[in-house]
mmCIF file of C-alpha atoms in Angstrom:
data_model
loop_
_atom_site.group_PDB
_atom_site.id
_atom_site.type_symbol
_atom_site.label_atom_id
_atom_site.label_comp_id
_atom_site.label_asym_id
_atom_site.label_seq_id
_atom_site.Cartn_x
_atom_site.Cartn_y
_atom_site.Cartn_z
ATOM 1 C CA UNK A 1230 -0.006 0.004 -0.002
ATOM 2 C CA UNK A 1231 2.792 2.441 0.847
ATOM 3 C CA UNK A 1232 5.929 2.957 -1.222
ATOM 4 C CA UNK A 1233 8.081 3.457 1.876
ATOM 5 C CA UNK A 1234 7.481 3.136 5.611
ATOM 6 C CA UNK A 1235 9.753 4.335 8.409
ATOM 7 C CA UNK A 1236 10.239 1.727 11.130
ATOM 8 C CA UNK A 1237 10.832 3.328 14.522
ATOM 9 C CA UNK A 1238 12.146 1.219 17.407
ATOM 10 C CA UNK A 1239 13.763 1.907 20.781
ATOM 11 C CA UNK A 1240 17.553 2.025 20.967
ATOM 12 C CA UNK A 1241 19.331 4.608 23.104
ATOM 13 C CA UNK A 1242 18.125 3.388 26.515
ATOM 14 C CA UNK A 1243 18.267 -0.296 25.643
ATOM 15 C CA UNK A 1244 20.708 -2.351 27.791
ATOM 16 C CA UNK A 1245 22.109 -4.125 24.716
ATOM 17 C CA UNK A 1246 22.400 -2.004 21.554
ATOM 18 C CA UNK A 1247 23.254 -4.996 19.386
ATOM 19 C CA UNK A 1248 20.110 -6.787 20.530
ATOM 20 C CA UNK A 1249 18.014 -3.671 19.882
ATOM 21 C CA UNK A 1250 19.419 -3.529 16.362
ATOM 22 C CA UNK A 1251 18.783 -7.249 15.837
ATOM 23 C CA UNK A 1252 15.107 -6.831 16.826
ATOM 24 C CA UNK A 1253 14.710 -3.909 14.445
ATOM 25 C CA UNK A 1254 16.317 -5.929 11.627
ATOM 26 C CA UNK A 1255 14.028 -8.905 12.237
ATOM 27 C CA UNK A 1256 10.946 -6.658 12.126
ATOM 28 C CA UNK A 1257 12.193 -4.904 9.001
ATOM 29 C CA UNK A 1258 12.763 -8.263 7.306
ATOM 30 C CA UNK A 1259 9.241 -9.427 8.186
ATOM 31 C CA UNK A 1260 7.767 -6.271 6.678
ATOM 32 C CA UNK A 1261 9.935 -6.742 3.565
ATOM 33 C CA UNK A 1262 8.720 -10.359 3.253
ATOM 34 C CA UNK A 1263 5.167 -8.979 3.329
ATOM 35 C CA UNK A 1264 6.004 -6.704 0.398
ATOM 36 C CA UNK A 1265 6.553 -3.496 2.346
ATOM 37 C CA UNK A 1266 9.493 -1.228 1.490
ATOM 38 C CA UNK A 1267 10.912 -0.230 4.836
ATOM 39 C CA UNK A 1268 13.647 1.949 6.245
ATOM 40 C CA UNK A 1269 14.865 1.220 9.776
ATOM 41 C CA UNK A 1270 17.009 3.990 11.242
ATOM 42 C CA UNK A 1271 18.278 1.586 13.900
ATOM 43 C CA UNK A 1272 19.387 -1.056 11.403
ATOM 44 C CA UNK A 1273 21.112 1.569 9.303
ATOM 45 C CA UNK A 1274 22.463 3.863 12.031
ATOM 46 C CA UNK A 1275 23.706 1.161 14.409
ATOM 47 C CA UNK A 1276 25.669 -0.554 11.661
ATOM 48 C CA UNK A 1277 27.133 2.689 10.362
ATOM 49 C CA UNK A 1278 28.075 3.790 13.902
ATOM 50 C CA UNK A 1279 29.667 0.469 14.864
ATOM 51 C CA UNK A 1280 31.792 0.341 11.693
ATOM 52 C CA UNK A 1281 32.841 4.002 11.566
ATOM 53 C CA UNK A 1282 33.379 5.314 15.060
ATOM 54 C CA UNK A 1283 30.329 7.589 15.040
ATOM 55 C CA UNK A 1284 28.616 7.831 18.412
ATOM 56 C CA UNK A 1285 25.503 5.610 18.246
ATOM 57 C CA UNK A 1286 24.017 7.445 21.263
ATOM 58 C CA UNK A 1287 24.213 10.973 19.831
ATOM 59 C CA UNK A 1288 20.463 11.466 19.533
ATOM 60 C CA UNK A 1289 20.452 14.968 17.986
ATOM 61 C CA UNK A 1290 22.931 13.845 15.291
ATOM 62 C CA UNK A 1291 20.832 10.825 14.313
ATOM 63 C CA UNK A 1292 17.520 12.750 14.406
ATOM 64 C CA UNK A 1293 18.922 15.158 11.810
ATOM 65 C CA UNK A 1294 20.330 12.296 9.739
ATOM 66 C CA UNK A 1295 17.020 10.503 9.552
ATOM 67 C CA UNK A 1296 14.506 13.371 9.478
ATOM 68 C CA UNK A 1297 14.644 13.600 5.641
ATOM 69 C CA UNK A 1298 14.059 9.865 5.345
ATOM 70 C CA UNK A 1299 11.016 10.061 7.608
ATOM 71 C CA UNK A 1300 9.753 13.005 5.576
ATOM 72 C CA UNK A 1301 10.087 10.954 2.400
ATOM 73 C CA UNK A 1302 8.210 8.017 3.981
ATOM 74 C CA UNK A 1303 4.492 7.619 3.671
ATOM 75 C CA UNK A 1304 3.839 6.053 7.072
ATOM 76 C CA UNK A 1305 5.439 5.553 10.466
ATOM 77 C CA UNK A 1306 5.506 2.051 11.968
ATOM 78 C CA UNK A 1307 6.484 1.738 15.603
ATOM 79 C CA UNK A 1308 7.947 -1.554 16.727
ATOM 80 C CA UNK A 1309 6.323 -2.048 20.126
ATOM 81 C CA UNK A 1310 9.260 -3.870 21.697
ATOM 82 C CA UNK A 1311 10.277 -3.371 25.307
ATOM 83 C CA UNK A 1312 11.172 0.263 25.917
ATOM 84 C CA UNK A 1313 9.129 1.829 23.106
ATOM 85 C CA UNK A 1314 6.944 3.846 25.468
ATOM 86 C CA UNK A 1315 9.953 5.476 27.135
ATOM 87 C CA UNK A 1316 11.850 6.158 23.931
ATOM 88 C CA UNK A 1317 12.645 9.827 23.308
ATOM 89 C CA UNK A 1318 13.448 9.013 19.677
ATOM 90 C CA UNK A 1319 10.072 7.418 19.087
ATOM 91 C CA UNK A 1320 8.343 10.386 20.730
ATOM 92 C CA UNK A 1321 10.183 12.653 18.316
ATOM 93 C CA UNK A 1322 9.242 10.463 15.357
ATOM 94 C CA UNK A 1323 5.567 10.422 16.391
ATOM 95 C CA UNK A 1324 5.564 14.223 16.693
ATOM 96 C CA UNK A 1325 7.161 14.450 13.246
ATOM 97 C CA UNK A 1326 4.549 12.078 11.818
ATOM 98 C CA UNK A 1327 1.797 14.332 13.188
ATOM 99 C CA UNK A 1328 3.377 17.360 11.477
ATOM 100 C CA UNK A 1329 3.724 15.396 8.239
ATOM 101 C CA UNK A 1330 0.207 13.990 8.601
ATOM 102 C CA UNK A 1331 1.587 10.483 8.185
ATOM 103 C CA UNK A 1332 -0.438 7.506 9.328
ATOM 104 C CA UNK A 1333 1.048 5.814 12.381
ATOM 105 C CA UNK A 1334 0.956 2.074 13.049
ATOM 106 C CA UNK A 1335 2.035 -0.089 15.918
ATOM 107 C CA UNK A 1336 3.793 -3.369 15.131
ATOM 108 C CA UNK A 1337 3.629 -6.167 17.703
ATOM 109 C CA UNK A 1338 7.043 -7.861 17.734
ATOM 110 C CA UNK A 1339 5.546 -11.243 18.737
ATOM 111 C CA UNK A 1340 2.799 -11.521 16.110
ATOM 112 C CA UNK A 1341 4.059 -8.967 13.533
ATOM 113 C CA UNK A 1342 0.511 -7.608 13.367
ATOM 114 C CA UNK A 1343 0.011 -3.944 12.506
ATOM 115 C CA UNK A 1344 -2.510 -1.730 14.300
ATOM 116 C CA UNK A 1345 -3.349 1.740 12.946
ATOM 117 C CA UNK A 1346 -3.216 4.514 15.539
ATOM 118 C CA UNK A 1347 -3.992 7.749 13.819
ATOM 119 C CA UNK A 1348 -2.911 10.818 11.879
ATOM 120 C CA UNK A 1349 -2.857 10.905 8.077
#
């Protein structure tokens, strides 16, 4: 239905950044298998940071890196894994989705079922 969705997931406050990235990658792959074109800032940013020496926890830097990608996306999907409610990054992405009038969905990591929340 959408040409590109932006997959938000918690990261910065997670006890294991590699595990947070792994969960985001698994969810992204499931969406891809379902025919959805998806961009995961965690899958992209974590890998780039780990291989280049960039600070993976520099929130303002990563927000600015990924803001244009979210703007180009047609929907926001939030991976509702542990920590998503406390995530400052996800709060920022939800606020941006409201400004962009993008539809927002929740994705259950156990069932991979989407639930529409609002906007757009």
